Amino acid sequence: MSTVTGTGTWKLHRGGGTPATPGTWPLRDRLALAAGLFAPFLASLALVPFRASVSHTNAALVLVVVVVAVAALGSRTAGAVAALSAGAWFDFFLTRPYETFGITSSTDIATAVLLLAVGLIVSQLAARARRLEVITVTDAAHLARIHRVAALDADTVVDEVRRELTELLGLDACRFEYGTLLGQPPRLRDDGSVTVGRRTWDVDAEGWPEGRIELRVHGNTRYLGRFMLTPGPGPVPPLQARLVAATLADQTGAALDTSGPAT
């Protein structure tokens, strides 16, 4: 899963430029998937003593609540698994003939089908709502960073942006070099992409390239310096975070440009 922080939702993991392992699921996603499998089973089992008195419609609604809870706390996949599990255990425990995967009543068949359909739809909506909530919080955090830096002057902007970049991109280190362009390190560009030499590096699939990465700073079209970024061992920041980093570099250039050439 994604690791949700105050700065973004990061899904791909790095390890010194090693590609992320597609089959690796974070603990929260694995727990949510387990809940999707077993929570409907336990809820259906709890309803067994009352299946003679509780209508099938009400029992199905209870299971829909379970599906929504799993989807809201977990992921879209976990919600879909919960919906399938709810439909199966509703059939097994709560419809005649009991404790078989077979339904004789057309009404019960319709209820089971609706339970499955509603569970799948609601799980998608719950997962989408959760994602939108994360995006809203993330955008607010990024906007706050940009506003803080915009209010700084040339005497303080470099140190503050260094701190912001370190937190935003999960860096081990970040330093600023005035007016130097030694070597050809990988480069984080204004559009959030990363290049190594003349080749575009697929940072989302391959992780950060080896070594330090430069983020250039310009003021009124002239080159002023660059931030040298040392990636940390954590997850690769998403495109949104990389675009914010480029914006912070632009603001640094605007602040430094007003103070004249650096010494």
PDB file of C-alpha atoms in Angstrom:
ATOM      1  CA  MET A   1       0.000   0.000   0.000  1.00  0.00           C
ATOM      2  CA  SER A   2       0.785   3.381  -0.080  1.00  0.00           C
ATOM      3  CA  THR A   3       2.501   4.945   2.829  1.00  0.00           C
ATOM      4  CA  VAL A   4       0.393   7.953   3.720  1.00  0.00           C
ATOM      5  CA  THR A   5       2.304  10.875   5.155  1.00  0.00           C
ATOM      6  CA  GLY A   6       1.655  14.563   5.540  1.00  0.00           C
ATOM      7  CA  THR A   7       3.315  15.126   2.201  1.00  0.00           C
ATOM      8  CA  GLY A   8       1.868  12.499  -0.031  1.00  0.00           C
ATOM      9  CA  THR A   9       0.775   9.001  -0.773  1.00  0.00           C
ATOM     10  CA  TRP A  10       3.847   7.006  -1.769  1.00  0.00           C
ATOM     11  CA  LYS A  11       3.486   3.582  -3.264  1.00  0.00           C
ATOM     12  CA  LEU A  12       6.794   2.585  -4.806  1.00  0.00           C
ATOM     13  CA  HIS A  13       9.754   1.640  -2.667  1.00  0.00           C
ATOM     14  CA  ARG A  14      13.371   2.129  -3.506  1.00  0.00           C
ATOM     15  CA  GLY A  15      16.539   0.505  -2.453  1.00  0.00           C
ATOM     16  CA  GLY A  16      19.527   2.182  -4.015  1.00  0.00           C
ATOM     17  CA  GLY A  17      17.947   2.347  -7.441  1.00  0.00           C
ATOM     18  CA  THR A  18      16.495  -1.159  -7.287  1.00  0.00           C
ATOM     19  CA  PRO A  19      13.072  -1.464  -8.875  1.00  0.00           C
ATOM     20  CA  ALA A  20      10.140  -1.708  -6.534  1.00  0.00           C
ATOM     21  CA  THR A  21       8.854  -5.209  -5.945  1.00  0.00           C
ATOM     22  CA  PRO A  22       5.329  -5.320  -7.403  1.00  0.00           C
ATOM     23  CA  GLY A  23       4.234  -8.199  -5.184  1.00  0.00           C
ATOM     24  CA  THR A  24       5.176  -6.490  -1.938  1.00  0.00           C
ATOM     25  CA  TRP A  25       2.104  -5.237  -0.099  1.00  0.00           C
ATOM     26  CA  PRO A  26       2.429  -3.020   2.963  1.00  0.00           C
ATOM     27  CA  LEU A  27       1.147  -4.367   6.264  1.00  0.00           C
ATOM     28  CA  ARG A  28      -2.010  -2.253   6.264  1.00  0.00           C
ATOM     29  CA  ASP A  29      -3.116  -3.588   2.875  1.00  0.00           C
ATOM     30  CA  ARG A  30      -2.469  -7.161   3.949  1.00  0.00           C
ATOM     31  CA  LEU A  31      -4.474  -6.668   7.128  1.00  0.00           C
ATOM     32  CA  ALA A  32      -7.300  -5.084   5.138  1.00  0.00           C
ATOM     33  CA  LEU A  33      -7.306  -7.999   2.718  1.00  0.00           C
ATOM     34  CA  ALA A  34      -7.473 -10.446   5.631  1.00  0.00           C
ATOM     35  CA  ALA A  35     -10.358  -8.440   7.077  1.00  0.00           C
ATOM     36  CA  GLY A  36     -12.104  -8.602   3.704  1.00  0.00           C
ATOM     37  CA  LEU A  37     -11.867 -12.376   3.775  1.00  0.00           C
ATOM     38  CA  PHE A  38     -12.811 -13.053   7.393  1.00  0.00           C
ATOM     39  CA  ALA A  39     -14.974 -10.133   8.625  1.00  0.00           C
ATOM     40  CA  PRO A  40     -18.034 -11.112   6.497  1.00  0.00           C
ATOM     41  CA  PHE A  41     -17.593 -14.732   7.621  1.00  0.00           C
ATOM     42  CA  LEU A  42     -17.611 -13.724  11.298  1.00  0.00           C
ATOM     43  CA  ALA A  43     -20.564 -11.353  10.810  1.00  0.00           C
ATOM     44  CA  SER A  44     -22.572 -14.056   9.017  1.00  0.00           C
ATOM     45  CA  LEU A  45     -21.686 -16.572  11.716  1.00  0.00           C
ATOM     46  CA  ALA A  46     -22.859 -14.128  14.386  1.00  0.00           C
ATOM     47  CA  LEU A  47     -26.214 -13.823  12.607  1.00  0.00           C
ATOM     48  CA  VAL A  48     -26.813 -17.585  12.533  1.00  0.00           C
ATOM     49  CA  PRO A  49     -28.673 -17.729  15.891  1.00  0.00           C
ATOM     50  CA  PHE A  50     -31.035 -14.999  14.619  1.00  0.00           C
ATOM     51  CA  ARG A  51     -31.550 -16.160  11.032  1.00  0.00           C
ATOM     52  CA  ALA A  52     -35.086 -17.364  11.757  1.00  0.00           C
ATOM     53  CA  SER A  53     -36.159 -13.970  13.104  1.00  0.00           C
ATOM     54  CA  VAL A  54     -34.030 -11.523  11.084  1.00  0.00           C
ATOM     55  CA  SER A  55     -35.145 -10.915   7.515  1.00  0.00           C
ATOM     56  CA  HIS A  56     -32.690 -11.659   4.760  1.00  0.00           C
ATOM     57  CA  THR A  57     -32.797  -8.025   3.689  1.00  0.00           C
ATOM     58  CA  ASN A  58     -31.675  -6.837   7.132  1.00  0.00           C
ATOM     59  CA  ALA A  59     -28.982  -9.510   7.271  1.00  0.00           C
ATOM     60  CA  ALA A  60     -27.729  -8.379   3.877  1.00  0.00           C
ATOM     61  CA  LEU A  61     -27.617  -4.764   5.089  1.00  0.00           C
ATOM     62  CA  VAL A  62     -25.483  -5.810   8.056  1.00  0.00           C
ATOM     63  CA  LEU A  63     -23.024  -7.420   5.659  1.00  0.00           C
ATOM     64  CA  VAL A  64     -22.989  -4.317   3.460  1.00  0.00           C
ATOM     65  CA  VAL A  65     -21.938  -2.298   6.528  1.00  0.00           C
ATOM     66  CA  VAL A  66     -19.064  -4.736   7.045  1.00  0.00           C
ATOM     67  CA  VAL A  67     -18.000  -4.332   3.401  1.00  0.00           C
ATOM     68  CA  VAL A  68     -18.075  -0.541   3.675  1.00  0.00           C
ATOM     69  CA  ALA A  69     -15.967  -0.642   6.856  1.00  0.00           C
ATOM     70  CA  VAL A  70     -13.343  -2.824   5.199  1.00  0.00           C
ATOM     71  CA  ALA A  71     -13.222  -0.638   2.076  1.00  0.00           C
ATOM     72  CA  ALA A  72     -13.028   2.594   4.080  1.00  0.00           C
ATOM     73  CA  LEU A  73     -10.201   1.378   6.296  1.00  0.00           C
ATOM     74  CA  GLY A  74      -8.381  -0.662   3.693  1.00  0.00           C
ATOM     75  CA  SER A  75      -8.267  -0.534  -0.081  1.00  0.00           C
ATOM     76  CA  ARG A  76     -10.471  -1.009  -3.128  1.00  0.00           C
ATOM     77  CA  THR A  77      -9.184  -4.577  -3.515  1.00  0.00           C
ATOM     78  CA  ALA A  78      -9.979  -5.392   0.107  1.00  0.00           C
ATOM     79  CA  GLY A  79     -13.479  -3.970  -0.347  1.00  0.00           C
ATOM     80  CA  ALA A  80     -14.074  -6.094  -3.441  1.00  0.00           C
ATOM     81  CA  VAL A  81     -12.860  -9.207  -1.612  1.00  0.00           C
ATOM     82  CA  ALA A  82     -15.167  -8.347   1.290  1.00  0.00           C
ATOM     83  CA  ALA A  83     -18.127  -8.024  -1.083  1.00  0.00           C
ATOM     84  CA  LEU A  84     -17.435 -11.438  -2.628  1.00  0.00           C
ATOM     85  CA  SER A  85     -16.938 -12.975   0.803  1.00  0.00           C
ATOM     86  CA  ALA A  86     -20.180 -11.417   2.077  1.00  0.00           C
ATOM     87  CA  GLY A  87     -22.148 -12.835  -0.848  1.00  0.00           C
ATOM     88  CA  ALA A  88     -20.705 -16.317  -0.347  1.00  0.00           C
ATOM     89  CA  TRP A  89     -21.278 -16.476   3.432  1.00  0.00           C
ATOM     90  CA  PHE A  90     -24.744 -14.948   3.131  1.00  0.00           C
ATOM     91  CA  ASP A  91     -25.583 -17.851   0.840  1.00  0.00           C
ATOM     92  CA  PHE A  92     -23.915 -20.447   3.077  1.00  0.00           C
ATOM     93  CA  PHE A  93     -25.201 -19.407   6.503  1.00  0.00           C
ATOM     94  CA  LEU A  94     -28.346 -17.339   6.007  1.00  0.00           C
ATOM     95  CA  THR A  95     -30.319 -18.854   3.114  1.00  0.00           C
ATOM     96  CA  ARG A  96     -32.012 -22.237   2.744  1.00  0.00           C
ATOM     97  CA  PRO A  97     -30.744 -24.892   2.485  1.00  0.00           C
ATOM     98  CA  TYR A  98     -28.448 -23.771   5.289  1.00  0.00           C
ATOM     99  CA  GLU A  99     -24.713 -24.493   5.228  1.00  0.00           C
ATOM    100  CA  THR A 100     -24.622 -25.217   1.521  1.00  0.00           C
ATOM    101  CA  PHE A 101     -23.679 -22.999  -1.388  1.00  0.00           C
ATOM    102  CA  GLY A 102     -27.068 -23.293  -2.962  1.00  0.00           C
ATOM    103  CA  ILE A 103     -30.228 -21.169  -2.878  1.00  0.00           C
ATOM    104  CA  THR A 104     -33.687 -22.486  -3.712  1.00  0.00           C
ATOM    105  CA  SER A 105     -35.716 -19.305  -3.274  1.00  0.00           C
ATOM    106  CA  SER A 106     -35.750 -16.816  -6.122  1.00  0.00           C
ATOM    107  CA  THR A 107     -36.141 -14.006  -3.573  1.00  0.00           C
ATOM    108  CA  ASP A 108     -33.004 -15.120  -1.751  1.00  0.00           C
ATOM    109  CA  ILE A 109     -31.144 -15.339  -5.048  1.00  0.00           C
ATOM    110  CA  ALA A 110     -32.128 -11.750  -5.837  1.00  0.00           C
ATOM    111  CA  THR A 111     -31.047 -10.626  -2.343  1.00  0.00           C
ATOM    112  CA  ALA A 112     -27.681 -12.367  -2.686  1.00  0.00           C
ATOM    113  CA  VAL A 113     -27.058 -10.827  -6.109  1.00  0.00           C
ATOM    114  CA  LEU A 114     -28.010  -7.361  -4.845  1.00  0.00           C
ATOM    115  CA  LEU A 115     -25.772  -7.831  -1.797  1.00  0.00           C
ATOM    116  CA  LEU A 116     -22.839  -8.635  -4.053  1.00  0.00           C
ATOM    117  CA  ALA A 117     -23.560  -5.755  -6.449  1.00  0.00           C
ATOM    118  CA  VAL A 118     -24.168  -3.178  -3.726  1.00  0.00           C
ATOM    119  CA  GLY A 119     -21.119  -4.380  -1.805  1.00  0.00           C
ATOM    120  CA  LEU A 120     -18.870  -3.975  -4.858  1.00  0.00           C
ATOM    121  CA  ILE A 121     -20.256  -0.535  -5.716  1.00  0.00           C
ATOM    122  CA  VAL A 122     -20.097   0.783  -2.154  1.00  0.00           C
ATOM    123  CA  SER A 123     -16.565  -0.569  -1.691  1.00  0.00           C
ATOM    124  CA  GLN A 124     -15.453   1.387  -4.768  1.00  0.00           C
ATOM    125  CA  LEU A 125     -17.111   4.566  -3.492  1.00  0.00           C
ATOM    126  CA  ALA A 126     -15.632   4.180  -0.006  1.00  0.00           C
ATOM    127  CA  ALA A 127     -12.146   3.607  -1.399  1.00  0.00           C
ATOM    128  CA  ARG A 128     -12.508   6.633  -3.702  1.00  0.00           C
ATOM    129  CA  ALA A 129     -13.690   8.823  -0.814  1.00  0.00           C
ATOM    130  CA  ARG A 130     -10.693   7.746   1.241  1.00  0.00           C
ATOM    131  CA  ARG A 131      -8.334   8.536  -1.632  1.00  0.00           C
ATOM    132  CA  LEU A 132      -9.896  11.979  -2.137  1.00  0.00           C
ATOM    133  CA  GLU A 133      -9.487  12.701   1.572  1.00  0.00           C
ATOM    134  CA  VAL A 134      -5.792  11.835   1.370  1.00  0.00           C
ATOM    135  CA  ILE A 135      -5.341  13.976  -1.737  1.00  0.00           C
ATOM    136  CA  THR A 136      -7.056  16.924  -0.041  1.00  0.00           C
ATOM    137  CA  VAL A 137      -4.808  16.688   3.014  1.00  0.00           C
ATOM    138  CA  THR A 138      -1.759  16.258   0.792  1.00  0.00           C
ATOM    139  CA  ASP A 139      -2.585  19.254  -1.384  1.00  0.00           C
ATOM    140  CA  ALA A 140      -3.126  21.400   1.704  1.00  0.00           C
ATOM    141  CA  ALA A 141       0.276  20.383   3.088  1.00  0.00           C
ATOM    142  CA  HIS A 142       1.998  21.144  -0.218  1.00  0.00           C
ATOM    143  CA  LEU A 143       0.254  24.507  -0.510  1.00  0.00           C
ATOM    144  CA  ALA A 144       1.350  25.402   3.019  1.00  0.00           C
ATOM    145  CA  ARG A 145       4.972  24.681   2.086  1.00  0.00           C
ATOM    146  CA  ILE A 146       4.786  26.927  -0.968  1.00  0.00           C
ATOM    147  CA  HIS A 147       3.196  29.755   1.016  1.00  0.00           C
ATOM    148  CA  ARG A 148       5.842  29.524   3.755  1.00  0.00           C
ATOM    149  CA  VAL A 149       8.698  29.745   1.275  1.00  0.00           C
ATOM    150  CA  ALA A 150       7.074  32.565  -0.716  1.00  0.00           C
ATOM    151  CA  ALA A 151       7.261  34.817   2.349  1.00  0.00           C
ATOM    152  CA  LEU A 152      11.022  34.323   2.883  1.00  0.00           C
ATOM    153  CA  ASP A 153      13.869  36.606   1.863  1.00  0.00           C
ATOM    154  CA  ALA A 154      17.246  35.737   0.350  1.00  0.00           C
ATOM    155  CA  ASP A 155      18.936  35.458   3.754  1.00  0.00           C
ATOM    156  CA  THR A 156      16.751  32.588   4.936  1.00  0.00           C
ATOM    157  CA  VAL A 157      15.231  30.992   1.841  1.00  0.00           C
ATOM    158  CA  VAL A 158      18.027  28.496   1.091  1.00  0.00           C
ATOM    159  CA  ASP A 159      18.120  26.958   4.553  1.00  0.00           C
ATOM    160  CA  GLU A 160      14.353  26.781   4.765  1.00  0.00           C
ATOM    161  CA  VAL A 161      13.965  25.182   1.329  1.00  0.00           C
ATOM    162  CA  ARG A 162      16.694  22.666   2.207  1.00  0.00           C
ATOM    163  CA  ARG A 163      14.606  21.598   5.213  1.00  0.00           C
ATOM    164  CA  GLU A 164      11.411  21.498   3.172  1.00  0.00           C
ATOM    165  CA  LEU A 165      12.992  19.411   0.418  1.00  0.00           C
ATOM    166  CA  THR A 166      14.473  16.984   2.918  1.00  0.00           C
ATOM    167  CA  GLU A 167      11.061  16.331   4.456  1.00  0.00           C
ATOM    168  CA  LEU A 168       9.076  16.472   1.219  1.00  0.00           C
ATOM    169  CA  LEU A 169      11.280  14.039  -0.727  1.00  0.00           C
ATOM    170  CA  GLY A 170      12.417  11.870   2.196  1.00  0.00           C
ATOM    171  CA  LEU A 171      16.087  12.791   1.693  1.00  0.00           C
ATOM    172  CA  ASP A 172      19.091  11.712   3.710  1.00  0.00           C
ATOM    173  CA  ALA A 173      20.795  15.020   2.961  1.00  0.00           C
ATOM    174  CA  CYS A 174      20.333  18.209   0.963  1.00  0.00           C
ATOM    175  CA  ARG A 175      22.846  20.994   0.354  1.00  0.00           C
ATOM    176  CA  PHE A 176      22.947  24.038  -1.873  1.00  0.00           C
ATOM    177  CA  GLU A 177      25.795  24.891  -4.263  1.00  0.00           C
ATOM    178  CA  TYR A 178      26.000  28.469  -5.500  1.00  0.00           C
ATOM    179  CA  GLY A 179      26.826  28.907  -9.160  1.00  0.00           C
ATOM    180  CA  THR A 180      28.491  25.563  -9.849  1.00  0.00           C
ATOM    181  CA  LEU A 181      27.741  22.956 -12.488  1.00  0.00           C
ATOM    182  CA  LEU A 182      30.471  20.382 -11.892  1.00  0.00           C
ATOM    183  CA  GLY A 183      29.895  16.890 -13.264  1.00  0.00           C
ATOM    184  CA  GLN A 184      26.705  15.502 -14.761  1.00  0.00           C
ATOM    185  CA  PRO A 185      24.645  14.106 -11.888  1.00  0.00           C
ATOM    186  CA  PRO A 186      21.066  12.919 -12.398  1.00  0.00           C
ATOM    187  CA  ARG A 187      18.705  15.877 -12.560  1.00  0.00           C
ATOM    188  CA  LEU A 188      15.227  16.504 -11.166  1.00  0.00           C
ATOM    189  CA  ARG A 189      13.494  18.690 -13.736  1.00  0.00           C
ATOM    190  CA  ASP A 190      10.714  21.259 -13.558  1.00  0.00           C
ATOM    191  CA  ASP A 191       8.099  18.772 -14.783  1.00  0.00           C
ATOM    192  CA  GLY A 192       8.933  16.310 -11.990  1.00  0.00           C
ATOM    193  CA  SER A 193      10.803  13.931 -14.272  1.00  0.00           C
ATOM    194  CA  VAL A 194      14.350  12.712 -13.619  1.00  0.00           C
ATOM    195  CA  THR A 195      17.045  12.482 -16.283  1.00  0.00           C
ATOM    196  CA  VAL A 196      20.380  10.677 -16.240  1.00  0.00           C
ATOM    197  CA  GLY A 197      22.532  12.258 -18.911  1.00  0.00           C
ATOM    198  CA  ARG A 198      20.191  12.650 -21.878  1.00  0.00           C
ATOM    199  CA  ARG A 199      18.015   9.711 -20.912  1.00  0.00           C
ATOM    200  CA  THR A 200      14.756  10.023 -18.987  1.00  0.00           C
ATOM    201  CA  TRP A 201      14.836   7.842 -15.878  1.00  0.00           C
ATOM    202  CA  ASP A 202      11.571   6.131 -14.937  1.00  0.00           C
ATOM    203  CA  VAL A 203      11.752   7.022 -11.257  1.00  0.00           C
ATOM    204  CA  ASP A 204       8.270   5.663 -10.530  1.00  0.00           C
ATOM    205  CA  ALA A 205       9.238   2.189 -11.748  1.00  0.00           C
ATOM    206  CA  GLU A 206      12.984   2.066 -11.027  1.00  0.00           C
ATOM    207  CA  GLY A 207      13.347   4.207  -7.911  1.00  0.00           C
ATOM    208  CA  TRP A 208      15.888   6.997  -7.599  1.00  0.00           C
ATOM    209  CA  PRO A 209      19.059   6.666  -9.704  1.00  0.00           C
ATOM    210  CA  GLU A 210      22.324   6.079  -7.870  1.00  0.00           C
ATOM    211  CA  GLY A 211      24.144   9.012  -6.339  1.00  0.00           C
ATOM    212  CA  ARG A 212      23.108  12.564  -5.621  1.00  0.00           C
ATOM    213  CA  ILE A 213      20.523  14.344  -7.761  1.00  0.00           C
ATOM    214  CA  GLU A 214      20.625  17.989  -8.724  1.00  0.00           C
ATOM    215  CA  LEU A 215      17.686  20.382  -8.635  1.00  0.00           C
ATOM    216  CA  ARG A 216      18.704  23.568 -10.422  1.00  0.00           C
ATOM    217  CA  VAL A 217      17.735  27.047  -9.312  1.00  0.00           C
ATOM    218  CA  HIS A 218      17.231  29.882 -11.799  1.00  0.00           C
ATOM    219  CA  GLY A 219      16.304  33.505 -11.312  1.00  0.00           C
ATOM    220  CA  ASN A 220      15.037  35.602 -14.211  1.00  0.00           C
ATOM    221  CA  THR A 221      16.418  33.030 -16.708  1.00  0.00           C
ATOM    222  CA  ARG A 222      19.966  33.025 -15.222  1.00  0.00           C
ATOM    223  CA  TYR A 223      21.449  30.076 -13.385  1.00  0.00           C
ATOM    224  CA  LEU A 224      22.062  30.731  -9.682  1.00  0.00           C
ATOM    225  CA  GLY A 225      22.909  27.361  -8.161  1.00  0.00           C
ATOM    226  CA  ARG A 226      21.518  23.947  -7.398  1.00  0.00           C
ATOM    227  CA  PHE A 227      20.266  21.818  -4.562  1.00  0.00           C
ATOM    228  CA  MET A 228      22.114  18.500  -4.332  1.00  0.00           C
ATOM    229  CA  LEU A 229      19.693  15.836  -3.137  1.00  0.00           C
ATOM    230  CA  THR A 230      20.761  12.593  -1.460  1.00  0.00           C
ATOM    231  CA  PRO A 231      17.752  10.229  -1.557  1.00  0.00           C
ATOM    232  CA  GLY A 232      16.844   8.361   1.607  1.00  0.00           C
ATOM    233  CA  PRO A 233      15.927   4.687   1.897  1.00  0.00           C
ATOM    234  CA  GLY A 234      12.196   5.377   2.104  1.00  0.00           C
ATOM    235  CA  PRO A 235       9.520   5.342  -0.605  1.00  0.00           C
ATOM    236  CA  VAL A 236       9.938   7.272  -3.816  1.00  0.00           C
ATOM    237  CA  PRO A 237       7.969  10.535  -3.703  1.00  0.00           C
ATOM    238  CA  PRO A 238       5.090  10.754  -6.187  1.00  0.00           C
ATOM    239  CA  LEU A 239       5.003  13.135  -9.125  1.00  0.00           C
ATOM    240  CA  GLN A 240       2.956  15.640  -7.125  1.00  0.00           C
ATOM    241  CA  ALA A 241       5.695  15.931  -4.479  1.00  0.00           C
ATOM    242  CA  ARG A 242       8.399  16.269  -7.135  1.00  0.00           C
ATOM    243  CA  LEU A 243       6.467  19.089  -8.797  1.00  0.00           C
ATOM    244  CA  VAL A 244       6.228  20.881  -5.447  1.00  0.00           C
ATOM    245  CA  ALA A 245      10.006  20.467  -5.062  1.00  0.00           C
ATOM    246  CA  ALA A 246      10.504  22.149  -8.451  1.00  0.00           C
ATOM    247  CA  THR A 247       8.192  24.974  -7.370  1.00  0.00           C
ATOM    248  CA  LEU A 248      10.222  25.475  -4.180  1.00  0.00           C
ATOM    249  CA  ALA A 249      13.383  25.694  -6.299  1.00  0.00           C
ATOM    250  CA  ASP A 250      11.722  28.346  -8.479  1.00  0.00           C
ATOM    251  CA  GLN A 251      10.781  30.350  -5.394  1.00  0.00           C
ATOM    252  CA  THR A 252      14.355  30.069  -4.150  1.00  0.00           C
ATOM    253  CA  GLY A 253      15.567  31.478  -7.453  1.00  0.00           C
ATOM    254  CA  ALA A 254      13.096  34.373  -7.269  1.00  0.00           C
ATOM    255  CA  ALA A 255      14.233  35.271  -3.745  1.00  0.00           C
ATOM    256  CA  LEU A 256      17.950  35.025  -4.567  1.00  0.00           C
ATOM    257  CA  ASP A 257      17.563  36.989  -7.794  1.00  0.00           C
ATOM    258  CA  THR A 258      16.304  40.024  -5.892  1.00  0.00           C
ATOM    259  CA  SER A 259      19.491  40.113  -3.796  1.00  0.00           C
ATOM    260  CA  GLY A 260      21.861  40.205  -6.788  1.00  0.00           C
ATOM    261  CA  PRO A 261      24.709  37.820  -7.608  1.00  0.00           C
ATOM    262  CA  ALA A 262      25.667  35.490  -4.768  1.00  0.00           C
ATOM    263  CA  THR A 263      29.133  35.710  -3.279  1.00  0.00           C
TER     264      THR A 263
END
